MMTF fields as JSON, N, C-alpha, C and O atoms, coordinates in Angstrom:
{
  "mmtfVersion": "1.0.0",
  "mmtfProducer": "UNKNOWN",
  "numBonds": 571,
  "numAtoms": 572,
  "numGroups": 143,
  "numChains": 1,
  "numModels": 1,
  "chainsPerModel": [1],
  "groupsPerChain": [143],
  "chainIdList": ["A"],
  "bondAtomList": [4, 2, 8, 6, 12, 10, 16, 14, 20, 18, 24, 22, 28, 26, 32, 30, 36, 34, 40, 38, 44, 42, 48, 46, 52, 50, 56, 54, 60, 58, 64, 62, 68, 66, 72, 70, 76, 74, 80, 78, 84, 82, 88, 86, 92, 90, 96, 94, 100, 98, 104, 102, 108, 106, 112, 110, 116, 114, 120, 118, 124, 122, 128, 126, 132, 130, 136, 134, 140, 138, 144, 142, 148, 146, 152, 150, 156, 154, 160, 158, 164, 162, 168, 166, 172, 170, 176, 174, 180, 178, 184, 182, 188, 186, 192, 190, 196, 194, 200, 198, 204, 202, 208, 206, 212, 210, 216, 214, 220, 218, 224, 222, 228, 226, 232, 230, 236, 234, 240, 238, 244, 242, 248, 246, 252, 250, 256, 254, 260, 258, 264, 262, 268, 266, 272, 270, 276, 274, 280, 278, 284, 282, 288, 286, 292, 290, 296, 294, 300, 298, 304, 302, 308, 306, 312, 310, 316, 314, 320, 318, 324, 322, 328, 326, 332, 330, 336, 334, 340, 338, 344, 342, 348, 346, 352, 350, 356, 354, 360, 358, 364, 362, 368, 366, 372, 370, 376, 374, 380, 378, 384, 382, 388, 386, 392, 390, 396, 394, 400, 398, 404, 402, 408, 406, 412, 410, 416, 414, 420, 418, 424, 422, 428, 426, 432, 430, 436, 434, 440, 438, 444, 442, 448, 446, 452, 450, 456, 454, 460, 458, 464, 462, 468, 466, 472, 470, 476, 474, 480, 478, 484, 482, 488, 486, 492, 490, 496, 494, 500, 498, 504, 502, 508, 506, 512, 510, 516, 514, 520, 518, 524, 522, 528, 526, 532, 530, 536, 534, 540, 538, 544, 542, 548, 546, 552, 550, 556, 554, 560, 558, 564, 562, 568, 566],
  "bondOrderList": [1, 1, 1, 1, 1, 1, 1, 1, 1, 1, 1, 1, 1, 1, 1, 1, 1, 1, 1, 1, 1, 1, 1, 1, 1, 1, 1, 1, 1, 1, 1, 1, 1, 1, 1, 1, 1, 1, 1, 1, 1, 1, 1, 1, 1, 1, 1, 1, 1, 1, 1, 1, 1, 1, 1, 1, 1, 1, 1, 1, 1, 1, 1, 1, 1, 1, 1, 1, 1, 1, 1, 1, 1, 1, 1, 1, 1, 1, 1, 1, 1, 1, 1, 1, 1, 1, 1, 1, 1, 1, 1, 1, 1, 1, 1, 1, 1, 1, 1, 1, 1, 1, 1, 1, 1, 1, 1, 1, 1, 1, 1, 1, 1, 1, 1, 1, 1, 1, 1, 1, 1, 1, 1, 1, 1, 1, 1, 1, 1, 1, 1, 1, 1, 1, 1, 1, 1, 1, 1, 1, 1, 1],
  "groupList": [{"groupName": "MET", "atomNameList": ["N", "CA", "C", "O"], "elementList": ["N", "C", "C", "O"], "formalChargeList": [0, 0, 0, 0], "bondAtomList": [1, 0, 2, 1, 3, 2], "bondOrderList": [1, 1, 2], "singleLetterCode": "M", "chemCompType": "L-PEPTIDE LINKING"}, {"groupName": "PRO", "atomNameList": ["N", "CA", "C", "O"], "elementList": ["N", "C", "C", "O"], "formalChargeList": [0, 0, 0, 0], "bondAtomList": [1, 0, 2, 1, 3, 2], "bondOrderList": [1, 1, 2], "singleLetterCode": "P", "chemCompType": "L-PEPTIDE LINKING"}, {"groupName": "GLU", "atomNameList": ["N", "CA", "C", "O"], "elementList": ["N", "C", "C", "O"], "formalChargeList": [0, 0, 0, 0], "bondAtomList": [1, 0, 2, 1, 3, 2], "bondOrderList": [1, 1, 2], "singleLetterCode": "E", "chemCompType": "L-PEPTIDE LINKING"}, {"groupName": "PHE", "atomNameList": ["N", "CA", "C", "O"], "elementList": ["N", "C", "C", "O"], "formalChargeList": [0, 0, 0, 0], "bondAtomList": [1, 0, 2, 1, 3, 2], "bondOrderList": [1, 1, 2], "singleLetterCode": "F", "chemCompType": "L-PEPTIDE LINKING"}, {"groupName": "SER", "atomNameList": ["N", "CA", "C", "O"], "elementList": ["N", "C", "C", "O"], "formalChargeList": [0, 0, 0, 0], "bondAtomList": [1, 0, 2, 1, 3, 2], "bondOrderList": [1, 1, 2], "singleLetterCode": "S", "chemCompType": "L-PEPTIDE LINKING"}, {"groupName": "ALA", "atomNameList": ["N", "CA", "C", "O"], "elementList": ["N", "C", "C", "O"], "formalChargeList": [0, 0, 0, 0], "bondAtomList": [1, 0, 2, 1, 3, 2], "bondOrderList": [1, 1, 2], "singleLetterCode": "A", "chemCompType": "L-PEPTIDE LINKING"}, {"groupName": "LEU", "atomNameList": ["N", "CA", "C", "O"], "elementList": ["N", "C", "C", "O"], "formalChargeList": [0, 0, 0, 0], "bondAtomList": [1, 0, 2, 1, 3, 2], "bondOrderList": [1, 1, 2], "singleLetterCode": "L", "chemCompType": "L-PEPTIDE LINKING"}, {"groupName": "THR", "atomNameList": ["N", "CA", "C", "O"], "elementList": ["N", "C", "C", "O"], "formalChargeList": [0, 0, 0, 0], "bondAtomList": [1, 0, 2, 1, 3, 2], "bondOrderList": [1, 1, 2], "singleLetterCode": "T", "chemCompType": "L-PEPTIDE LINKING"}, {"groupName": "GLN", "atomNameList": ["N", "CA", "C", "O"], "elementList": ["N", "C", "C", "O"], "formalChargeList": [0, 0, 0, 0], "bondAtomList": [1, 0, 2, 1, 3, 2], "bondOrderList": [1, 1, 2], "singleLetterCode": "Q", "chemCompType": "L-PEPTIDE LINKING"}, {"groupName": "ARG", "atomNameList": ["N", "CA", "C", "O"], "elementList": ["N", "C", "C", "O"], "formalChargeList": [0, 0, 0, 0], "bondAtomList": [1, 0, 2, 1, 3, 2], "bondOrderList": [1, 1, 2], "singleLetterCode": "R", "chemCompType": "L-PEPTIDE LINKING"}, {"groupName": "HIS", "atomNameList": ["N", "CA", "C", "O"], "elementList": ["N", "C", "C", "O"], "formalChargeList": [0, 0, 0, 0], "bondAtomList": [1, 0, 2, 1, 3, 2], "bondOrderList": [1, 1, 2], "singleLetterCode": "H", "chemCompType": "L-PEPTIDE LINKING"}, {"groupName": "GLY", "atomNameList": ["N", "CA", "C", "O"], "elementList": ["N", "C", "C", "O"], "formalChargeList": [0, 0, 0, 0], "bondAtomList": [1, 0, 2, 1, 3, 2], "bondOrderList": [1, 1, 2], "singleLetterCode": "G", "chemCompType": "PEPTIDE LINKING"}, {"groupName": "VAL", "atomNameList": ["N", "CA", "C", "O"], "elementList": ["N", "C", "C", "O"], "formalChargeList": [0, 0, 0, 0], "bondAtomList": [1, 0, 2, 1, 3, 2], "bondOrderList": [1, 1, 2], "singleLetterCode": "V", "chemCompType": "L-PEPTIDE LINKING"}, {"groupName": "ASN", "atomNameList": ["N", "CA", "C", "O"], "elementList": ["N", "C", "C", "O"], "formalChargeList": [0, 0, 0, 0], "bondAtomList": [1, 0, 2, 1, 3, 2], "bondOrderList": [1, 1, 2], "singleLetterCode": "N", "chemCompType": "L-PEPTIDE LINKING"}, {"groupName": "TYR", "atomNameList": ["N", "CA", "C", "O"], "elementList": ["N", "C", "C", "O"], "formalChargeList": [0, 0, 0, 0], "bondAtomList": [1, 0, 2, 1, 3, 2], "bondOrderList": [1, 1, 2], "singleLetterCode": "Y", "chemCompType": "L-PEPTIDE LINKING"}, {"groupName": "TRP", "atomNameList": ["N", "CA", "C", "O"], "elementList": ["N", "C", "C", "O"], "formalChargeList": [0, 0, 0, 0], "bondAtomList": [1, 0, 2, 1, 3, 2], "bondOrderList": [1, 1, 2], "singleLetterCode": "W", "chemCompType": "L-PEPTIDE LINKING"}, {"groupName": "ILE", "atomNameList": ["N", "CA", "C", "O"], "elementList": ["N", "C", "C", "O"], "formalChargeList": [0, 0, 0, 0], "bondAtomList": [1, 0, 2, 1, 3, 2], "bondOrderList": [1, 1, 2], "singleLetterCode": "I", "chemCompType": "L-PEPTIDE LINKING"}, {"groupName": "LYS", "atomNameList": ["N", "CA", "C", "O"], "elementList": ["N", "C", "C", "O"], "formalChargeList": [0, 0, 0, 0], "bondAtomList": [1, 0, 2, 1, 3, 2], "bondOrderList": [1, 1, 2], "singleLetterCode": "K", "chemCompType": "L-PEPTIDE LINKING"}, {"groupName": "ASP", "atomNameList": ["N", "CA", "C", "O"], "elementList": ["N", "C", "C", "O"], "formalChargeList": [0, 0, 0, 0], "bondAtomList": [1, 0, 2, 1, 3, 2], "bondOrderList": [1, 1, 2], "singleLetterCode": "D", "chemCompType": "L-PEPTIDE LINKING"}, {"groupName": "CYS", "atomNameList": ["N", "CA", "C", "O"], "elementList": ["N", "C", "C", "O"], "formalChargeList": [0, 0, 0, 0], "bondAtomList": [1, 0, 2, 1, 3, 2], "bondOrderList": [1, 1, 2], "singleLetterCode": "C", "chemCompType": "L-PEPTIDE LINKING"}],
  "groupTypeList": [0, 1, 2, 3, 4, 5, 5, 6, 3, 5, 7, 8, 2, 9, 1, 10, 11, 1, 2, 10, 9, 6, 12, 5, 10, 5, 6, 6, 3, 2, 11, 13, 9, 1, 14, 15, 2, 12, 14, 16, 11, 11, 17, 12, 3, 9, 3, 16, 5, 10, 1, 18, 3, 6, 6, 2, 18, 11, 6, 15, 8, 6, 13, 13, 14, 19, 8, 16, 1, 5, 4, 2, 14, 17, 10, 18, 12, 4, 18, 13, 5, 1, 6, 7, 6, 2, 2, 2, 3, 11, 2, 5, 16, 19, 17, 8, 4, 9, 18, 13, 16, 5, 17, 2, 6, 4, 2, 7, 13, 6, 10, 3, 17, 3, 12, 8, 15, 1, 11, 10, 1, 0, 13, 17, 15, 13, 18, 17, 16, 4, 18, 6, 17, 17, 5, 11, 16, 10, 16, 7, 5, 8, 4],
  "groupIdList": [1, 2, 3, 4, 5, 6, 7, 8, 9, 10, 11, 12, 13, 14, 15, 16, 17, 18, 19, 20, 21, 22, 23, 24, 25, 26, 27, 28, 29, 30, 31, 32, 33, 34, 35, 36, 37, 38, 39, 40, 41, 42, 43, 44, 45, 46, 47, 48, 49, 50, 51, 52, 53, 54, 55, 56, 57, 58, 59, 60, 61, 62, 63, 64, 65, 66, 67, 68, 69, 70, 71, 72, 73, 74, 75, 76, 77, 78, 79, 80, 81, 82, 83, 84, 85, 86, 87, 88, 89, 90, 91, 92, 93, 94, 95, 96, 97, 98, 99, 100, 101, 102, 103, 104, 105, 106, 107, 108, 109, 110, 111, 112, 113, 114, 115, 116, 117, 118, 119, 120, 121, 122, 123, 124, 125, 126, 127, 128, 129, 130, 131, 132, 133, 134, 135, 136, 137, 138, 139, 140, 141, 142, 143],
  "secStructList": [7, 7, 7, 3, 3, 3, 3, 3, 3, 3, 3, 3, 3, 7, 1, 1, 1, 1, 7, 3, 3, 3, 3, 3, 3, 3, 3, 3, 3, 7, 1, 1, 1, 7, 3, 3, 3, 3, 3, 3, 6, 6, 3, 3, 3, 3, 3, 3, 7, 7, 4, 4, 4, 2, 2, 2, 2, 2, 2, 2, 2, 2, 2, 2, 2, 2, 2, 1, 7, 2, 2, 2, 2, 6, 6, 1, 7, 7, 7, 7, 7, 7, 3, 3, 2, 2, 2, 2, 2, 7, 2, 2, 2, 2, 2, 2, 2, 2, 2, 6, 2, 2, 2, 2, 2, 2, 6, 1, 7, 3, 3, 3, 3, 3, 3, 3, 7, 6, 6, 1, 7, 7, 2, 2, 2, 2, 2, 2, 2, 2, 2, 2, 2, 2, 6, 6, 7, 7, 3, 3, 3, 3, 7],
  "xCoordList": [39.894, 38.659, 37.788, 38.26, 36.536, 35.66, 35.372, 35.409, 35.089, 34.742, 33.237, 32.515, 32.77, 31.33, 30.961, 31.726, 29.775, 29.338, 28.131, 27.797, 27.476, 26.291, 26.094, 26.641, 25.292, 24.963, 23.503, 22.944, 22.913, 21.565, 21.662, 22.358, 20.965, 20.93, 19.475, 18.593, 19.231, 17.901, 18.002, 18.821, 17.156, 17.176, 15.767, 14.78, 15.7, 14.429, 14.507, 15.553, 13.366, 13.308, 13.39, 12.813, 14.121, 14.151, 12.848, 12.251, 12.406, 11.106, 11.01, 9.925, 12.099, 12.044, 12.925, 14.048, 12.422, 13.181, 13.382, 12.98, 14.004, 14.157, 15.348, 15.611, 16.059, 17.237, 16.838, 15.745, 17.747, 17.527, 18.641, 19.749, 18.33, 19.366, 19.516, 18.537, 20.755, 21.045, 20.646, 21.062, 19.845, 19.424, 20.328, 20.804, 20.56, 21.401, 21.777, 21.179, 22.772, 23.121, 23.6, 23.939, 23.616, 24.031, 24.918, 24.712, 25.9, 26.811, 26.644, 26.562, 26.594, 26.471, 27.838, 28.504, 28.251, 29.496, 29.125, 28.445, 29.573, 29.225, 30.398, 31.548, 30.101, 31.096, 30.37, 29.263, 30.994, 30.342, 28.989, 28.014, 28.937, 27.692, 27.532, 28.161, 26.694, 26.522, 25.978, 25.07, 26.543, 26.03, 25.988, 26.738, 25.098, 24.939, 25.5, 25.45, 26.034, 26.381, 25.526, 25.561, 24.756, 23.912, 24.638, 25.019, 24.82, 25.504, 24.466, 23.809, 24.334, 23.371, 23.849, 24.259, 23.792, 24.121, 25.466, 25.587, 26.484, 27.813, 27.957, 28.988, 26.975, 27.002, 26.997, 26.58, 27.468, 27.43, 26.772, 27.209, 25.713, 25.016, 25.111, 24.836, 25.501, 25.722, 24.695, 24.256, 24.327, 23.46, 23.702, 24.061, 23.502, 23.671, 22.328, 21.326, 22.332, 21.113, 20.936, 21.901, 19.691, 19.404, 19.821, 19.454, 20.565, 21.06, 19.962, 20.208, 18.758, 17.655, 16.921, 16.093, 17.218, 16.494, 17.447, 17.186, 18.537, 19.538, 18.953, 19.148, 18.243, 17.675, 16.593, 16.593, 15.679, 14.59, 15.126, 14.663, 16.097, 16.662, 17.372, 17.25, 18.112, 18.797, 17.824, 18.015, 16.778, 15.769, 15.013, 14.753, 14.661, 13.931, 14.709, 14.171, 15.976, 16.758, 17.135, 17.117, 17.475, 17.779, 16.568, 16.705, 15.399, 14.173, 13.92, 13.563, 14.101, 13.884, 14.783, 14.317, 16.06, 16.973, 16.627, 16.836, 16.105, 15.707, 14.492, 14.282, 13.689, 12.486, 12.756, 11.935, 13.877, 14.21, 14.784, 15.68, 14.29, 14.894, 16.363, 16.729, 17.185, 18.622, 18.884, 19.859, 18.037, 18.246, 18.168, 18.72, 17.484, 17.354, 18.561, 18.911, 19.21, 20.335, 21.701, 22.72, 21.751, 23.06, 23.921, 25.144, 23.307, 24.085, 24.259, 24.912, 23.676, 23.84, 25.278, 25.948, 25.729, 27.025, 26.83, 26.002, 27.597, 27.316, 28.319, 28.152, 29.345, 30.316, 30.337, 31.379, 29.185, 29.06, 29.206, 29.001, 29.558, 29.587, 28.163, 27.213, 28.007, 26.653, 25.966, 26.595, 24.663, 23.802, 22.943, 22.772, 22.405, 21.415, 20.136, 19.893, 19.328, 18.058, 17.151, 16.376, 17.249, 16.452, 16.83, 15.96, 18.123, 18.567, 18.072, 17.69, 18.087, 17.723, 16.212, 15.744, 15.444, 14.008, 13.122, 11.95, 13.647, 12.845, 12.342, 12.19, 12.089, 11.698, 10.349, 10.179, 9.401, 8.069, 8.119, 7.509, 8.831, 8.938, 9.701, 9.337, 10.748, 11.512, 10.62, 10.633, 9.853, 8.962, 7.936, 7.69, 7.341, 6.339, 6.956, 6.349, 8.129, 8.776, 9.152, 9.001, 9.633, 9.989, 8.744, 8.752, 7.682, 6.438, 5.806, 5.157, 5.996, 5.346, 6.291, 5.981, 7.438, 8.431, 7.87, 8.139, 7.105, 6.556, 5.616, 5.661, 4.774, 3.852, 4.625, 4.313, 5.625, 6.423, 7.139, 7.158, 7.719, 8.449, 7.502, 7.863, 6.3, 5.346, 4.832, 4.323, 4.958, 4.473, 5.511, 5.273, 6.651, 7.684, 7.745, 7.139, 8.461, 8.702, 10.132, 10.726, 10.662, 12.037, 12.098, 11.173, 13.202, 13.532, 14.754, 15.637, 14.8, 15.9, 16.634, 16.041, 17.931, 18.741, 19.613, 20.287, 19.581, 20.386, 21.489, 21.216, 22.719, 23.868, 24.621, 25.026, 24.802, 25.562, 26.893, 26.92, 27.97, 29.276, 29.497, 29.0, 30.237, 30.54, 31.208, 31.985, 30.888, 31.445, 30.532, 30.775, 29.499, 28.524, 27.224, 26.743, 26.643, 25.453, 24.245, 23.859, 23.66, 22.498, 21.197, 20.205, 21.197, 19.935, 19.191, 17.963, 19.891, 19.184, 18.39, 17.536, 18.645, 17.944, 16.834, 15.899, 16.925, 16.02, 14.548, 13.753, 14.169, 12.762, 12.244, 11.131, 13.046, 12.617, 12.458, 11.495, 13.391, 13.313, 12.123, 11.424, 11.896, 10.746, 9.437, 8.529, 9.331, 8.128, 7.919, 6.787, 9.003, 8.881, 8.419, 7.596, 8.949, 8.519, 7.03, 6.301, 6.581, 5.159, 4.282, 3.125, 4.825, 4.086, 4.123, 3.586, 4.756, 4.79, 5.957, 5.961, 6.949, 8.12, 9.053, 9.285, 9.587, 10.554, 11.916, 12.647, 12.248, 13.537, 14.102, 13.389, 15.39, 16.11, 17.271, 17.676, 17.796, 18.918, 19.895, 19.518, 21.147, 22.179, 23.316, 23.527, 24.046, 25.223, 26.394, 27.495],
  "yCoordList": [11.971, 11.243, 11.324, 11.031, 11.712, 11.8, 10.413, 9.399, 10.415, 9.172, 9.039, 10.032, 7.803, 7.639, 7.5, 6.976, 7.982, 8.029, 7.145, 6.88, 6.688, 5.855, 4.981, 5.241, 3.938, 3.043, 2.625, 2.544, 2.366, 1.806, 0.498, 0.417, -0.506, -1.796, -2.123, -1.959, -2.582, -3.045, -4.546, -5.02, -5.29, -6.747, -7.26, -6.56, -8.504, -9.204, -10.509, -11.154, -10.882, -12.169, -13.286, -13.204, -14.33, -15.511, -16.282, -16.196, -17.026, -17.688, -18.732, -18.952, -19.359, -20.452, -20.145, -20.641, -19.331, -19.057, -17.588, -16.745, -17.291, -15.888, -15.168, -14.009, -15.836, -15.213, -14.168, -14.202, -13.26, -12.187, -12.212, -12.676, -11.709, -11.515, -10.024, -9.278, -9.609, -8.194, -7.847, -8.512, -6.811, -6.337, -5.191, -5.167, -4.243, -3.079, -2.414, -2.679, -1.553, -0.763, 0.612, 0.836, 1.524, 2.898, 3.379, 3.023, 4.188, 4.785, 6.301, 6.911, 6.904, 8.358, 8.956, 8.598, 9.866, 10.599, 12.02, 12.726, 12.433, 13.769, 14.707, 14.276, 15.964, 16.988, 18.256, 18.505, 19.078, 20.32, 20.035, 20.744, 19.007, 18.61, 17.107, 16.316, 16.703, 15.276, 14.561, 15.052, 13.405, 12.643, 11.163, 10.672, 10.473, 9.031, 8.365, 8.913, 7.174, 6.293, 5.05, 4.398, 4.713, 3.52, 2.45, 2.669, 1.289, 0.156, -0.917, -1.462, -1.206, -2.226, -2.831, -2.112, -4.14, -4.839, -4.484, -4.374, -4.299, -3.954, -2.502, -2.131, -1.694, -0.276, 0.588, 0.153, 1.816, 2.799, 4.061, 4.617, 4.498, 5.72, 6.724, 6.388, 7.965, 8.997, 10.115, 10.446, 10.683, 11.859, 12.663, 12.117, 13.956, 14.864, 14.981, 15.387, 14.623, 14.667, 16.061, 16.797, 16.401, 17.652, 17.47, 16.462, 18.395, 18.222, 18.009, 17.383, 18.52, 18.335, 17.015, 16.64, 16.309, 15.083, 13.954, 13.215, 13.826, 12.819, 11.41, 10.649, 11.06, 9.722, 9.505, 8.486, 10.449, 10.321, 10.184, 9.334, 11.017, 10.962, 9.638, 9.047, 9.172, 7.883, 6.743, 5.903, 6.704, 5.646, 5.751, 4.741, 6.968, 7.184, 6.62, 5.845, 7.011, 6.584, 5.104, 4.412, 4.614, 3.188, 2.362, 1.396, 2.726, 2.017, 2.11, 1.114, 3.288, 3.443, 2.517, 1.848, 2.473, 1.611, 0.141, -0.663, -0.217, -1.614, -2.001, -3.185, -1.026, -1.297, -1.32, -1.821, -0.792, -0.727, -2.076, -2.599, -2.647, -3.889, -3.667, -2.62, -4.659, -4.546, -4.216, -3.533, -4.688, -4.421, -2.932, -2.484, -2.159, -0.72, 0.072, 1.083, -0.366, 0.433, -0.171, 0.481, -1.377, -2.012, -1.315, -1.455, -0.567, 0.147, 1.631, 2.355, 2.089, 3.489, 3.75, 2.887, 4.952, 5.377, 5.631, 6.452, 4.923, 4.993, 5.825, 5.996, 6.342, 7.099, 8.577, 9.231, 9.079, 10.511, 11.289, 10.74, 12.552, 13.423, 13.533, 13.616, 13.534, 13.57, 14.917, 15.974, 14.844, 16.018, 16.067, 15.057, 17.235, 17.287, 16.654, 16.658, 16.116, 15.535, 16.602, 16.33, 17.827, 18.925, 19.227, 19.524, 19.154, 19.38, 18.265, 18.511, 17.057, 15.911, 15.753, 15.446, 15.965, 15.685, 16.915, 16.863, 18.011, 19.204, 19.23, 18.191, 20.43, 20.6, 19.964, 19.404, 20.039, 19.491, 17.976, 17.453, 17.274, 15.81, 15.446, 14.485, 16.189, 15.922, 16.082, 15.237, 17.156, 17.374, 16.261, 15.736, 15.907, 14.844, 13.512, 12.786, 13.194, 11.932, 11.895, 10.864, 13.0, 13.056, 12.965, 12.298, 13.636, 13.604, 12.21, 11.816, 11.467, 10.163, 8.98, 7.867, 9.21, 8.131, 6.913, 5.788, 7.091, 5.941, 5.137, 3.907, 5.816, 5.117, 4.347, 3.188, 4.974, 4.322, 3.078, 2.037, 3.191, 2.058, 0.939, -0.236, 1.294, 0.271, -0.566, -1.667, -0.067, -0.784, -1.746, -2.363, -1.877, -2.806, -3.99, -3.972, -4.987, -6.117, -6.075, -7.107, -4.872, -4.697, -4.438, -3.889, -4.846, -4.523, -3.62, -3.817, -2.633, -1.675, -1.707, -1.914, -1.496, -1.379, -0.14, 0.04, 0.699, 1.918, 1.706, 1.353, 1.917, 1.763, 3.075, 3.616, 3.577, 4.817, 4.422, 3.649, 4.936, 4.59, 5.251, 6.353, 4.598, 5.204, 6.561, 6.78, 7.447, 8.796, 9.77, 10.977, 9.261, 10.127, 10.043, 8.942, 11.166, 11.145, 10.503, 10.88, 9.531, 8.814, 9.568, 9.351, 10.445, 11.048, 11.795, 11.878, 12.339, 13.064, 12.13, 12.595, 10.843, 9.874, 9.146, 8.634, 9.094, 8.264, 8.573, 7.652, 9.846, 10.208, 9.8, 9.289, 10.024, 9.673, 8.16, 7.689, 7.414, 5.956, 5.446, 4.529, 6.032, 5.657, 5.925, 5.094, 7.059, 7.381, 6.376, 5.98, 5.964, 4.981, 3.631, 2.958, 3.237, 1.976, 2.033, 1.069, 3.157, 3.317, 3.226, 2.816, 3.604, 3.548, 2.146, 1.928, 1.202, -0.179, -0.527, -1.585, 0.348, 0.083, -0.86, -0.692, -1.849, -2.769, -2.092, -2.183, -1.408, -0.721, -0.893, -0.778, -1.167, -1.232, -0.264, 0.17, 0.065, 1.004, 0.555, -0.036, 0.839, 0.576, 1.563, 2.115, 1.767, 2.635, 1.931, 2.479],
  "zCoordList": [42.824, 42.573, 43.82, 44.919, 43.67, 44.839, 45.414, 44.716, 46.702, 47.37, 47.432, 47.516, 47.389, 47.511, 48.977, 49.787, 49.295, 50.695, 50.966, 52.121, 49.905, 50.096, 48.86, 47.788, 49.054, 47.952, 48.065, 49.158, 46.932, 46.846, 46.063, 45.051, 46.54, 45.864, 45.538, 46.38, 44.327, 43.918, 43.702, 42.914, 44.415, 44.313, 44.058, 44.282, 43.582, 43.414, 44.183, 44.253, 44.762, 45.442, 44.409, 43.324, 44.778, 43.918, 44.133, 45.206, 43.134, 43.247, 44.367, 44.906, 44.713, 45.694, 46.889, 46.981, 47.804, 49.015, 49.262, 48.46, 50.371, 50.784, 50.143, 50.462, 49.253, 48.661, 47.616, 47.052, 47.387, 46.418, 45.386, 45.654, 44.212, 43.194, 42.961, 42.925, 42.804, 42.559, 41.133, 40.184, 40.989, 39.677, 39.235, 38.099, 40.139, 39.839, 41.156, 42.199, 41.084, 42.264, 41.819, 40.657, 42.789, 42.512, 43.647, 44.807, 43.302, 44.276, 44.254, 43.188, 45.448, 45.573, 45.843, 46.815, 44.979, 45.143, 45.545, 44.801, 46.72, 47.192, 46.958, 46.867, 46.865, 46.601, 46.235, 46.714, 45.372, 44.937, 44.305, 44.556, 43.494, 42.818, 43.027, 42.324, 43.989, 44.243, 43.011, 42.34, 42.728, 41.595, 41.932, 42.776, 41.254, 41.379, 40.134, 39.033, 40.337, 39.233, 39.384, 40.427, 38.357, 38.355, 37.544, 36.394, 38.171, 37.547, 37.219, 38.107, 35.928, 35.5, 34.18, 33.268, 34.092, 32.847, 32.261, 31.041, 33.086, 32.593, 32.161, 31.599, 32.403, 32.039, 33.293, 34.366, 33.136, 34.213, 33.657, 32.649, 34.338, 33.936, 35.074, 36.226, 34.756, 35.768, 35.624, 34.523, 36.766, 36.748, 38.01, 39.053, 37.9, 39.028, 39.74, 39.152, 40.999, 41.812, 42.401, 42.604, 42.666, 43.358, 44.816, 45.42, 45.402, 46.774, 47.818, 48.848, 47.565, 48.511, 48.32, 49.15, 47.232, 46.901, 46.513, 45.563, 47.239, 46.883, 46.898, 45.951, 47.959, 48.061, 47.007, 46.317, 46.88, 45.919, 44.493, 43.733, 44.133, 42.786, 42.549, 41.475, 43.545, 43.409, 43.217, 42.337, 44.032, 43.9, 42.58, 41.926, 42.193, 40.943, 39.763, 38.972, 39.643, 38.492, 38.565, 37.546, 39.753, 39.895, 39.482, 38.731, 39.958, 39.596, 38.086, 37.457, 37.511, 36.065, 35.26, 34.338, 35.597, 34.846, 35.035, 34.127, 36.192, 36.423, 35.584, 35.322, 35.158, 34.383, 32.868, 32.099, 32.456, 31.032, 30.597, 31.261, 29.501, 29.007, 28.636, 28.102, 28.924, 28.645, 27.182, 26.869, 26.291, 24.862, 24.545, 23.54, 25.393, 25.144, 25.627, 25.019, 26.712, 27.21, 26.893, 27.122, 26.382, 26.195, 25.149, 25.171, 24.233, 23.216, 23.537, 22.785, 24.655, 25.057, 25.482, 26.049, 25.193, 25.7, 27.185, 27.579, 28.007, 29.437, 30.222, 31.429, 29.581, 30.359, 29.976, 30.019, 29.607, 29.352, 30.659, 31.741, 30.552, 31.726, 32.263, 31.485, 33.578, 34.137, 33.914, 33.956, 33.677, 33.594, 34.844, 35.526, 35.144, 36.217, 35.675, 34.468, 36.572, 36.135, 35.549, 34.632, 36.081, 35.541, 34.096, 33.277, 33.776, 32.4, 31.476, 30.332, 31.988, 31.165, 30.986, 29.889, 32.071, 32.021, 32.15, 31.779, 32.663, 32.91, 34.345, 34.988, 34.831, 36.228, 36.552, 37.635, 35.642, 35.918, 36.111, 37.044, 35.251, 35.385, 36.646, 37.324, 36.977, 38.206, 39.432, 40.327, 39.473, 40.616, 40.728, 41.814, 39.6, 39.591, 40.04, 40.828, 39.555, 39.917, 41.393, 42.047, 41.911, 43.339, 44.22, 45.255, 43.801, 44.575, 44.57, 45.539, 43.477, 43.314, 43.505, 43.08, 44.14, 44.239, 44.962, 44.541, 46.027, 46.763, 45.867, 45.87, 45.109, 44.206, 43.153, 42.878, 42.561, 41.519, 42.059, 41.403, 43.24, 43.816, 44.232, 44.165, 44.657, 45.102, 43.939, 44.148, 42.736, 41.562, 40.986, 39.948, 41.645, 41.185, 42.14, 43.212, 41.748, 42.636, 43.178, 43.493, 43.277, 43.733, 45.234, 45.832, 45.812, 47.195, 47.129, 46.295, 48.01, 47.994, 49.325, 50.384, 49.24, 50.454, 50.289, 49.276, 51.304, 51.328, 52.355, 53.503, 51.95, 52.845, 52.887, 51.858, 54.103, 54.331, 54.966, 55.924, 54.449, 54.979, 56.334, 56.565, 57.238, 58.549, 58.37, 57.44, 59.272, 59.199, 58.47, 58.482, 57.843, 57.167, 57.943, 58.209, 58.313, 59.173, 58.499, 57.393, 59.183, 58.658, 58.92, 58.226, 59.912, 60.35, 59.247, 59.295, 58.26, 57.201, 56.296, 55.541, 56.351, 55.522, 56.28, 55.663, 57.603, 58.399, 58.167, 57.977, 58.176, 58.002, 56.627, 56.505, 55.599, 54.24, 54.095, 53.489, 54.644, 54.564, 55.366, 54.934, 56.517, 57.341, 56.594, 56.629, 55.926, 55.145, 54.011, 53.736, 53.354, 52.275, 52.818, 52.198, 53.975, 54.592, 54.937, 54.703, 55.492, 55.825, 54.586, 54.671, 53.435, 52.18, 51.565, 50.479, 52.258, 51.784, 50.884, 50.255, 50.814, 49.981, 50.726, 51.923, 50.024, 50.621, 50.586, 49.6, 51.688, 51.763, 53.164, 54.161, 53.215, 54.48, 54.407, 53.329, 55.568, 55.628, 56.679, 57.691, 56.434, 57.431, 57.246, 56.166, 58.343, 58.255, 58.882, 58.921]
}
C-alpha cells in the first residue's frame, strides 16, 4: 500500500470566533502515478493528478467537492479506481481549471491548509503556495 506524503484540509470559519470546522480533506499518495483521495461526507473520491500540477489538482478537486451539495455525491460510488483528470474532464478543462485555480479558490469562503510529511521536500510547493497567498487565498503550509 502506498504511503501518503501530503494532505490538504478545507475548513470554514465558525460564525462566532476564530475556530474552524473541517469541511473535507485530501491525501496525496505518491508513486508511479500520484493520486489524491478526497474525503467528504463519509465518502472517498480518488483521482490521478498530473505530476506537474499536484497541488493545483488537489486544490481544484477538493474545492469542487466542497461546493457540491451532499445530496448529489452521497449516492455516488466512491471507491472506483482513480482516473486521470484529463480522462475524466478533458485536457482543455484541466488547463483552464489549473490556470484559474486562484480565482476559483478566492470565490469560496474556505481556508486551506497544506501539510507535507517530514522527509518529503517542501521547496517544490513553496512558490505555488506563496503565489496563492499573494492572490488572496487563505492557505497555510507546514512540514
